[in-house]
PDB file of C-alpha atoms in Angstrom:
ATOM      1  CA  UNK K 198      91.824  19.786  20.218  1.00  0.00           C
ATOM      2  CA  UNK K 199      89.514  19.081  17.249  1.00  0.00           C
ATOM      3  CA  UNK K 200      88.821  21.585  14.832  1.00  0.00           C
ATOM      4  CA  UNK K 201      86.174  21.665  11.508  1.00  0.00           C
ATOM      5  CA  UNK K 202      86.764  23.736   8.781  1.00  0.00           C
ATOM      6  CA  UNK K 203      84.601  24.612   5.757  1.00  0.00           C
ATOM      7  CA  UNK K 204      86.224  26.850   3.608  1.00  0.00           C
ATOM      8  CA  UNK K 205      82.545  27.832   2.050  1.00  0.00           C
ATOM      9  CA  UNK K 206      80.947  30.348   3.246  1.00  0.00           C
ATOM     10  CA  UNK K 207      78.221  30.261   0.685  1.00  0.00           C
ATOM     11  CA  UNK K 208      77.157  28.195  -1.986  1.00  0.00           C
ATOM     12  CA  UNK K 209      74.471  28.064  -4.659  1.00  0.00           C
ATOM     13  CA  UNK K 210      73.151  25.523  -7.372  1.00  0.00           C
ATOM     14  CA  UNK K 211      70.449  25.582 -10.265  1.00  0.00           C
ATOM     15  CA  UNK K 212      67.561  23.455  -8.885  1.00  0.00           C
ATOM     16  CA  UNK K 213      67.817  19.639  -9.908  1.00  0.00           C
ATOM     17  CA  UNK K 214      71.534  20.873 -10.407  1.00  0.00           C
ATOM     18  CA  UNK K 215      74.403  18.453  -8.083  1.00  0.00           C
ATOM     19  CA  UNK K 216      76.229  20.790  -5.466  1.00  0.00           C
ATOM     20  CA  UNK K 217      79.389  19.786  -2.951  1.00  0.00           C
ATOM     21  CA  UNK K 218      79.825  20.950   0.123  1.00  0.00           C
ATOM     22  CA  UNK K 219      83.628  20.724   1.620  1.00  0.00           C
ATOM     23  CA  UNK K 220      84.845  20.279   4.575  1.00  0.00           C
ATOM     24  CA  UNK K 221      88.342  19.100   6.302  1.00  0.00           C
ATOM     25  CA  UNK K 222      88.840  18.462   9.940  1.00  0.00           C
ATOM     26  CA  UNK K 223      91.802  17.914  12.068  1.00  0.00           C
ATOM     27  CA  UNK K 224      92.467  15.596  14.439  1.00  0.00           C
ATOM     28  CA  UNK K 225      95.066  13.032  16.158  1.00  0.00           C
ATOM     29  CA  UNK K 226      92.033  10.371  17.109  1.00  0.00           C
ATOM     30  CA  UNK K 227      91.921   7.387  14.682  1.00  0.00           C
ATOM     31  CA  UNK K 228      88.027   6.705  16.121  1.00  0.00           C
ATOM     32  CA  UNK K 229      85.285   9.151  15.608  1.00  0.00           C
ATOM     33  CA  UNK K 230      82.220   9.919  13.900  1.00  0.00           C
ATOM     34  CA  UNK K 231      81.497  12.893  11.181  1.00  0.00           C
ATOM     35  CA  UNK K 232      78.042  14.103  10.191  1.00  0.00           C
ATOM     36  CA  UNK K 233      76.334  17.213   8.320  1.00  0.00           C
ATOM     37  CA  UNK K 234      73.915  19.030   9.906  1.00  0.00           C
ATOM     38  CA  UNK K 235      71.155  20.937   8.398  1.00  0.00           C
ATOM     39  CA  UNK K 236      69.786  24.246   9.618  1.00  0.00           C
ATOM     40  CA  UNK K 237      67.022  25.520   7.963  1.00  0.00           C
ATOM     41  CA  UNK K 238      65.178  29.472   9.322  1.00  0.00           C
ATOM     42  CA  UNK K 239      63.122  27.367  11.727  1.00  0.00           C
ATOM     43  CA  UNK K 240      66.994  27.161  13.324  1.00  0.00           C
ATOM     44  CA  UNK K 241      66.644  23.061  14.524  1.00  0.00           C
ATOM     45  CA  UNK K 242      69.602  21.290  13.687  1.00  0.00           C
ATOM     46  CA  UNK K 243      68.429  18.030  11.216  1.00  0.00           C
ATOM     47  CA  UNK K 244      71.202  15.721  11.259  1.00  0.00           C
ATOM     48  CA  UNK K 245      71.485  14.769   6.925  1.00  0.00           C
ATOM     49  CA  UNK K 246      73.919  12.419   6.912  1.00  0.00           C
ATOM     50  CA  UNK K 247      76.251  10.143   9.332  1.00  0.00           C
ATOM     51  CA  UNK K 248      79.880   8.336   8.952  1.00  0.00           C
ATOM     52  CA  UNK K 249      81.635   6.299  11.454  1.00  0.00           C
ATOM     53  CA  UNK K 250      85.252   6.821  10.722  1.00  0.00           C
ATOM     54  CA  UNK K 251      86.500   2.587  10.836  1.00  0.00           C
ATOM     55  CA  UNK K 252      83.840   2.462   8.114  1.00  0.00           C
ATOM     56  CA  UNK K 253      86.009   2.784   4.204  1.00  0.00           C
ATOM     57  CA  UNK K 254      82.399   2.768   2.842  1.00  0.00           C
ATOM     58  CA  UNK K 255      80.940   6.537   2.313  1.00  0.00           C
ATOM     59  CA  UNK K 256      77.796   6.860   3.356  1.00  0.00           C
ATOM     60  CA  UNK K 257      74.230   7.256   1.568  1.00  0.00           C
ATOM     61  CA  UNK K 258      71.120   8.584   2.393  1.00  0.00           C
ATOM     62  CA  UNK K 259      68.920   9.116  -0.566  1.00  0.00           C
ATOM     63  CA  UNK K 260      69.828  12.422  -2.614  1.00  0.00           C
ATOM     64  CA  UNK K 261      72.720  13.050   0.214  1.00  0.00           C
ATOM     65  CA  UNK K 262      76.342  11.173  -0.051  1.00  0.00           C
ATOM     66  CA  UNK K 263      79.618  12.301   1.384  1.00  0.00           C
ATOM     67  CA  UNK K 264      83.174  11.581  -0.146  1.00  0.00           C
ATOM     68  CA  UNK K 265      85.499  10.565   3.320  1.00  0.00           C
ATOM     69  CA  UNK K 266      89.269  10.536   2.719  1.00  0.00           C
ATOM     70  CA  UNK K 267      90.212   9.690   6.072  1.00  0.00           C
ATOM     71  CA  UNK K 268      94.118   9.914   4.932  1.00  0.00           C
ATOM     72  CA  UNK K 269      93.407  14.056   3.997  1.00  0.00           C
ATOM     73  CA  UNK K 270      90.998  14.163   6.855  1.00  0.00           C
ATOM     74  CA  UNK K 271      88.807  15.376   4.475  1.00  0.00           C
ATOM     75  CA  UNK K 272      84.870  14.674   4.549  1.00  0.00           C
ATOM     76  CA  UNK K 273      82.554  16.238   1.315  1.00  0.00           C
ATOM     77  CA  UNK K 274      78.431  16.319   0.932  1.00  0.00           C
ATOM     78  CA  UNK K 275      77.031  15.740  -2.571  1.00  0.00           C
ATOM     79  CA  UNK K 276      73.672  16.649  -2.747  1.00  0.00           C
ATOM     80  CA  UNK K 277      71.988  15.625  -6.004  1.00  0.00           C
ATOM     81  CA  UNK K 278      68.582  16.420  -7.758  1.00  0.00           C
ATOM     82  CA  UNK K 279      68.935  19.892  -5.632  1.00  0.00           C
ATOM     83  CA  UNK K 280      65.740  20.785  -4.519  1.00  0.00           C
ATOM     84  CA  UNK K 281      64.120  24.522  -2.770  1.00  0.00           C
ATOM     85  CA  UNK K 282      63.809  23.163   0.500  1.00  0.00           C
ATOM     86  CA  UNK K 283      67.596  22.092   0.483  1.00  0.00           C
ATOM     87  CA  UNK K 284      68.048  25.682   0.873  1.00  0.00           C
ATOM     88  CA  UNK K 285      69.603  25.840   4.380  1.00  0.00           C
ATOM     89  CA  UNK K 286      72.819  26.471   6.549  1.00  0.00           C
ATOM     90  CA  UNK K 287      74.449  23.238   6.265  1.00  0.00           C
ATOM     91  CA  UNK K 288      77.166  22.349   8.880  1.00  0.00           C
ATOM     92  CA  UNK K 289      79.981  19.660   9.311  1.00  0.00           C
ATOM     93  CA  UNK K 290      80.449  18.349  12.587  1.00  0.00           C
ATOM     94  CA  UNK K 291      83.225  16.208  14.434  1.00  0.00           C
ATOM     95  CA  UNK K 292      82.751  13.629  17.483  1.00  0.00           C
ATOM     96  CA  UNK K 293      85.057  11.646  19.231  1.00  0.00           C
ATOM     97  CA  UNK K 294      83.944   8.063  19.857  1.00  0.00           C
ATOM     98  CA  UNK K 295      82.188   8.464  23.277  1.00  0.00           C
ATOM     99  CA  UNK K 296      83.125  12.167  24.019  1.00  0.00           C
ATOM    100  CA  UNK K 297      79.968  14.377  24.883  1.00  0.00           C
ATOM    101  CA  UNK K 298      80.235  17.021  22.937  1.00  0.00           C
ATOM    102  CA  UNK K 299      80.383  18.126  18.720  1.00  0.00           C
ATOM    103  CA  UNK K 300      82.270  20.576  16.824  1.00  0.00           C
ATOM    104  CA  UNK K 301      81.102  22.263  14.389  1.00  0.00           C
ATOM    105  CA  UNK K 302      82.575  24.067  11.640  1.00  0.00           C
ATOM    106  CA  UNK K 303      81.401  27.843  10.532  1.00  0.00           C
ATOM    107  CA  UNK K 304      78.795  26.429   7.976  1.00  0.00           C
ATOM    108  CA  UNK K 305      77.779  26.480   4.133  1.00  0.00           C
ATOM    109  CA  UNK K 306      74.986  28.868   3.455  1.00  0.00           C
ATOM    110  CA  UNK K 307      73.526  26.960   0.306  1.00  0.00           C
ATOM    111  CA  UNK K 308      71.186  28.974  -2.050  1.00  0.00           C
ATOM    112  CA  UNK K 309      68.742  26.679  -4.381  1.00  0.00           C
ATOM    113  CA  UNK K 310      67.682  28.974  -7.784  1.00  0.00           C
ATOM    114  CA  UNK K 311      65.129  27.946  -9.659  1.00  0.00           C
TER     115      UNK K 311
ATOM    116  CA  UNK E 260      56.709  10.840  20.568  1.00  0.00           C
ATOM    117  CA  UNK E 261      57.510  14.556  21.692  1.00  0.00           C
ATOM    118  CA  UNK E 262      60.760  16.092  20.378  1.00  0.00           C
ATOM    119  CA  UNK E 263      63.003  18.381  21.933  1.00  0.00           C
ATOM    120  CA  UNK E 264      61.333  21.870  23.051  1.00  0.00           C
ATOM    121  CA  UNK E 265      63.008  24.704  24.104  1.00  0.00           C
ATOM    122  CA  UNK E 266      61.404  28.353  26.233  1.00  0.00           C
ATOM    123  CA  UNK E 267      61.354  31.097  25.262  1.00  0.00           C
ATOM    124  CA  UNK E 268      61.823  31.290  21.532  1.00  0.00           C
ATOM    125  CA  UNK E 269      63.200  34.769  21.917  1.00  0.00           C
ATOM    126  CA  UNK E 270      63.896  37.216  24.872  1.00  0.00           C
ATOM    127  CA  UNK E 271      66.000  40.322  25.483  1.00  0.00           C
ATOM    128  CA  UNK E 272      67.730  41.133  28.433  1.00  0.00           C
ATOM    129  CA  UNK E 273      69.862  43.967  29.730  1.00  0.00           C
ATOM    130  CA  UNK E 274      74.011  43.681  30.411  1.00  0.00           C
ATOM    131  CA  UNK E 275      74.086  42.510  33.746  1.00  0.00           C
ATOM    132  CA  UNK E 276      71.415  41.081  33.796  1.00  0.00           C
ATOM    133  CA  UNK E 277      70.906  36.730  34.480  1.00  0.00           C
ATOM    134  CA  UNK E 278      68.867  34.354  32.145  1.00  0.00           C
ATOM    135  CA  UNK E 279      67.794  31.288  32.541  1.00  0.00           C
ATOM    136  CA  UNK E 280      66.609  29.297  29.475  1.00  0.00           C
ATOM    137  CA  UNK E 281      64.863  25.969  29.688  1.00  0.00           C
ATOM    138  CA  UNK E 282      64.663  22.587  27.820  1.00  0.00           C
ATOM    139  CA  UNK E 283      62.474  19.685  28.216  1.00  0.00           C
ATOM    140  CA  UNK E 284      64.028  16.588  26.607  1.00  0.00           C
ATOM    141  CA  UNK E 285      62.674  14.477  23.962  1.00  0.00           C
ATOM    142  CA  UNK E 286      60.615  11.087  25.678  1.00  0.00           C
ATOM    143  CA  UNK E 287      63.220   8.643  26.879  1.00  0.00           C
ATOM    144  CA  UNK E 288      66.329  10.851  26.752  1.00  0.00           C
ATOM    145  CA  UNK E 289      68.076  10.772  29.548  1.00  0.00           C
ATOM    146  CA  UNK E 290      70.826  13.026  28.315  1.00  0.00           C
ATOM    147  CA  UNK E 291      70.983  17.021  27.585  1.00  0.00           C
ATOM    148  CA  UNK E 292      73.762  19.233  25.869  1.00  0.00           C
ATOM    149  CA  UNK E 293      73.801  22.841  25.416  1.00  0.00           C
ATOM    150  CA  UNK E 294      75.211  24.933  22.703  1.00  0.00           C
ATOM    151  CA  UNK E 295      75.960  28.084  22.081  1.00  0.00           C
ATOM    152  CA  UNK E 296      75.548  29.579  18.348  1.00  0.00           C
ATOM    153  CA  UNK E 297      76.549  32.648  17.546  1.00  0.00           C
ATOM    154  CA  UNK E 298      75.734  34.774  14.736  1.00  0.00           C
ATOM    155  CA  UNK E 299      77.194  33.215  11.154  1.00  0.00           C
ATOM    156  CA  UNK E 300      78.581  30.662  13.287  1.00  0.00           C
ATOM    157  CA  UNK E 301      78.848  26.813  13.857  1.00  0.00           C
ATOM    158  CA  UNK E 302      77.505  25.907  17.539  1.00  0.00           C
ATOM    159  CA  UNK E 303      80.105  25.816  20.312  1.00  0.00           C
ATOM    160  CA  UNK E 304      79.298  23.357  23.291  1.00  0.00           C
ATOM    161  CA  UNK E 305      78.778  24.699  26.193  1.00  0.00           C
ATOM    162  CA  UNK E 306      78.092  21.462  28.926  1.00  0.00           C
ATOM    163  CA  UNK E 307      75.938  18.273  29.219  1.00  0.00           C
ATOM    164  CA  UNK E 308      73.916  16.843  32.144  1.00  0.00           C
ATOM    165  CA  UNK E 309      73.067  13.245  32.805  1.00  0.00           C
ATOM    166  CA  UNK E 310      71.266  12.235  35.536  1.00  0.00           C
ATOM    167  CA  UNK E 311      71.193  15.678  37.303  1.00  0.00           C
ATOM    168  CA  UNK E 312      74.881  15.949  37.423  1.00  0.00           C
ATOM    169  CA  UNK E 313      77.456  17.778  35.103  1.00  0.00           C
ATOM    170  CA  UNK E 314      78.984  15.607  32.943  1.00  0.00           C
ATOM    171  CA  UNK E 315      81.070  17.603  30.018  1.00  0.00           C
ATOM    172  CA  UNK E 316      81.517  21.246  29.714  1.00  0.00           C
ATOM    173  CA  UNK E 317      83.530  23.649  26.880  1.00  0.00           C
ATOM    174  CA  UNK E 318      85.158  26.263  27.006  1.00  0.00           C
ATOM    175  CA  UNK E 319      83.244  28.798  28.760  1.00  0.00           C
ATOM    176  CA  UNK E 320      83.265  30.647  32.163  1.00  0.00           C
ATOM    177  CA  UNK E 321      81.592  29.740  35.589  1.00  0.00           C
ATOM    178  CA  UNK E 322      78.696  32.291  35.075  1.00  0.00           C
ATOM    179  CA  UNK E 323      77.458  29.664  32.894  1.00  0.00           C
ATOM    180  CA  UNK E 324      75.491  27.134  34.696  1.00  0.00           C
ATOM    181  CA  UNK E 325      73.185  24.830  34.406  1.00  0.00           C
ATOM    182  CA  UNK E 326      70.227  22.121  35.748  1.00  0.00           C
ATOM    183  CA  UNK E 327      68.734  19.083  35.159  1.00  0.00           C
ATOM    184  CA  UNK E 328      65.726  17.615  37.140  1.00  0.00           C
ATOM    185  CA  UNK E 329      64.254  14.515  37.066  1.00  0.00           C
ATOM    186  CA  UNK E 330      62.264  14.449  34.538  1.00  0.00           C
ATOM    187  CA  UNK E 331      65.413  15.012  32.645  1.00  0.00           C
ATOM    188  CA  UNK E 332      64.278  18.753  31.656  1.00  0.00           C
ATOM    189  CA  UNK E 333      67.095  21.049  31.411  1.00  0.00           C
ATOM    190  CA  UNK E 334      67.664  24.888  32.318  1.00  0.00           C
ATOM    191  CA  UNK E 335      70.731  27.097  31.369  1.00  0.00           C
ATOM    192  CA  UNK E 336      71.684  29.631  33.841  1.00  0.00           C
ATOM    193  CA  UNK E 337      73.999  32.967  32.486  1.00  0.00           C
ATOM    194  CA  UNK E 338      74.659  35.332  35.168  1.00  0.00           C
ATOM    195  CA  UNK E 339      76.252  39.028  34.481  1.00  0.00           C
ATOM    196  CA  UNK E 340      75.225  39.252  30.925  1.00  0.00           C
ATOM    197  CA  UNK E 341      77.573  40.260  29.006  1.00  0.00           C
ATOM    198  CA  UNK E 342      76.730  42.549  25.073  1.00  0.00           C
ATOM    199  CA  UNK E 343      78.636  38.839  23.457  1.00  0.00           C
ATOM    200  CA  UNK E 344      76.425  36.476  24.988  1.00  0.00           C
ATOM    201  CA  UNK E 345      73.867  37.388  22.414  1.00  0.00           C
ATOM    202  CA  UNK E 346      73.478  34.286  20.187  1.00  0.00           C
ATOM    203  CA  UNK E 347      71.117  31.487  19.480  1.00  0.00           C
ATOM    204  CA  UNK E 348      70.970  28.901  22.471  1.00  0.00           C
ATOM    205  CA  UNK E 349      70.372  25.211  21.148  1.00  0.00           C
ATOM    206  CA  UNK E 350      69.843  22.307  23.249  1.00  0.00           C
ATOM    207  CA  UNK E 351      69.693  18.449  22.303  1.00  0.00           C
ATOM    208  CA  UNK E 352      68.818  15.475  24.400  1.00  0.00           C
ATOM    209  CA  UNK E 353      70.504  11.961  24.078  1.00  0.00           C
ATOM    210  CA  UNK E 354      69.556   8.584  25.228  1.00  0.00           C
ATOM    211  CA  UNK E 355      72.894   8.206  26.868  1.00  0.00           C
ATOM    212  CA  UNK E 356      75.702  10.479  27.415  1.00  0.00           C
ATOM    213  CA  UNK E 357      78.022   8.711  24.450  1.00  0.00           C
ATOM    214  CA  UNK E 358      75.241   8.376  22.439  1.00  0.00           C
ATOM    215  CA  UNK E 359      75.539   9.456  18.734  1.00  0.00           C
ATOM    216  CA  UNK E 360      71.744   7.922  17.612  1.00  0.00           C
ATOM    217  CA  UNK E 361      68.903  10.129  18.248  1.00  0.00           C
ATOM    218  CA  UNK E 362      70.730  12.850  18.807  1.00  0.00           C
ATOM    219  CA  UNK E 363      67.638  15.682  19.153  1.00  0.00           C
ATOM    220  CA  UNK E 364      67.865  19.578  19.097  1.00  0.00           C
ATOM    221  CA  UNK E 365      65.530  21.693  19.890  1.00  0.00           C
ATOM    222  CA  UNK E 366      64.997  24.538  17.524  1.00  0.00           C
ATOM    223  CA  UNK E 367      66.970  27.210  20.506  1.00  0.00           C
ATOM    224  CA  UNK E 368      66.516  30.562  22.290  1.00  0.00           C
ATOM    225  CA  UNK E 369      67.530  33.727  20.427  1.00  0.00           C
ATOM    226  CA  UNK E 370      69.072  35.839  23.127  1.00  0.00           C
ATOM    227  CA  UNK E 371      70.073  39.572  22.854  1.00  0.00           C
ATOM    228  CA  UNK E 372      71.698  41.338  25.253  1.00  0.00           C
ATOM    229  CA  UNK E 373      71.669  45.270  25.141  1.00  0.00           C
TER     230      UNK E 373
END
């Protein structure tokens, strides 16, 4: 079975400030998908950010990048130019290529100080 | 283009006690997955439905159960409430049961159970 880990709990950056979010996984497929989730008080999950595992390229999405070492199964968020209303429970996530279901791992609770 | 809504925001029921929460699918989704999120945790999947039939369930006993009519609405049944069912019930809707694009969630239930 597939498992997500994020070893942190909570995190917090300075406003404008660059912050890194970790997370590993562990699995035996060689085709699947990763993503981060974000899940602010109004408790919908926003998907942030998307990588299809055959891709080598990590993927962008404006102030949001992720770092995916596919060899260390290992699958990072950089958020730069932190802003407030990046303040959320942030959470990786694990699919198998055409399996119904994600996994989730425990979640980041990331602080923004101004 | 509606998004994914989910009744009640909030209830409280009794151990024992059955539930049933409901989920109307986002326009054109033919797909609907339930989760179950627990306090300070990551979401744990709990079953999807595609075209009014089961298709997909986790790791959790036969007093969970669910619906889907249609219209491609939802409903999650939980019989015998139990104190640990007490967590934040998301649902997301899919245009296909494999489908990782436009992958919707709702913003959940909050259950307790006293």
């Amino acid at each position: 079975a597939q498992t997500v880990t994020q070893s942190q709990p909570e995190m917090s950056v300075q406003e404008a400030e660059t912050v890194t979010l970790s997370c590993t996984y562990d699995t035996s497929e060689s085709d699947y998908y990763l993503f981060w989730y974000k899940q602010p008080p109004s408790r919908q999950m926003i998907l942030v950010i998307r990588q299809e595992a055959y891709k080598q390229q990590n993927a962008t999405e404006n102030r949001f990048s992720v770092n995916f070492q596919k060899a260390a199964k290992s699958f990072s968020l950089k958020i730069s130019d932190s802003q407030l209303g990046d303040a959320a429970m942030y959470f990786c996530a694990y699919r198998s290529r055409g399996a119904q279901k994600l996994v989730f791992g425990q979640g980041t609770r990331l602080t923004i100080n101004p | 283009e509606t998004g994914v809504t989910q009744s009640p925001t909030h209830l409280i029921k009794t151990r024992g006690q059955q539930v049933t929460l409901r989920c109307s699918s986002q326009s054109g989704h033919n797909t609907v997955s339930w989760y179950q999120q627990a306090l300070g945790q990551g979401p744990q999947f709990i079953f999807q439905y595609y075209r009014e039939e089961e298709n997909g369930r986790g790791n959790f006993p036969p007093r969970f159960s669910g619906l889907q009519f249609p219209n491609y609405s939802s409903e999650l049944n939980v019989n015998a409430l139990e104190l640990d069912d007490s967590a934040l019930y998301l649902c997301a809707s899919s245009l296909a049961p494999g489908q990782i694009y436009g992958y919707t969630f709702g913003s959940g239930t909050r259950l307790t159970v006293v």
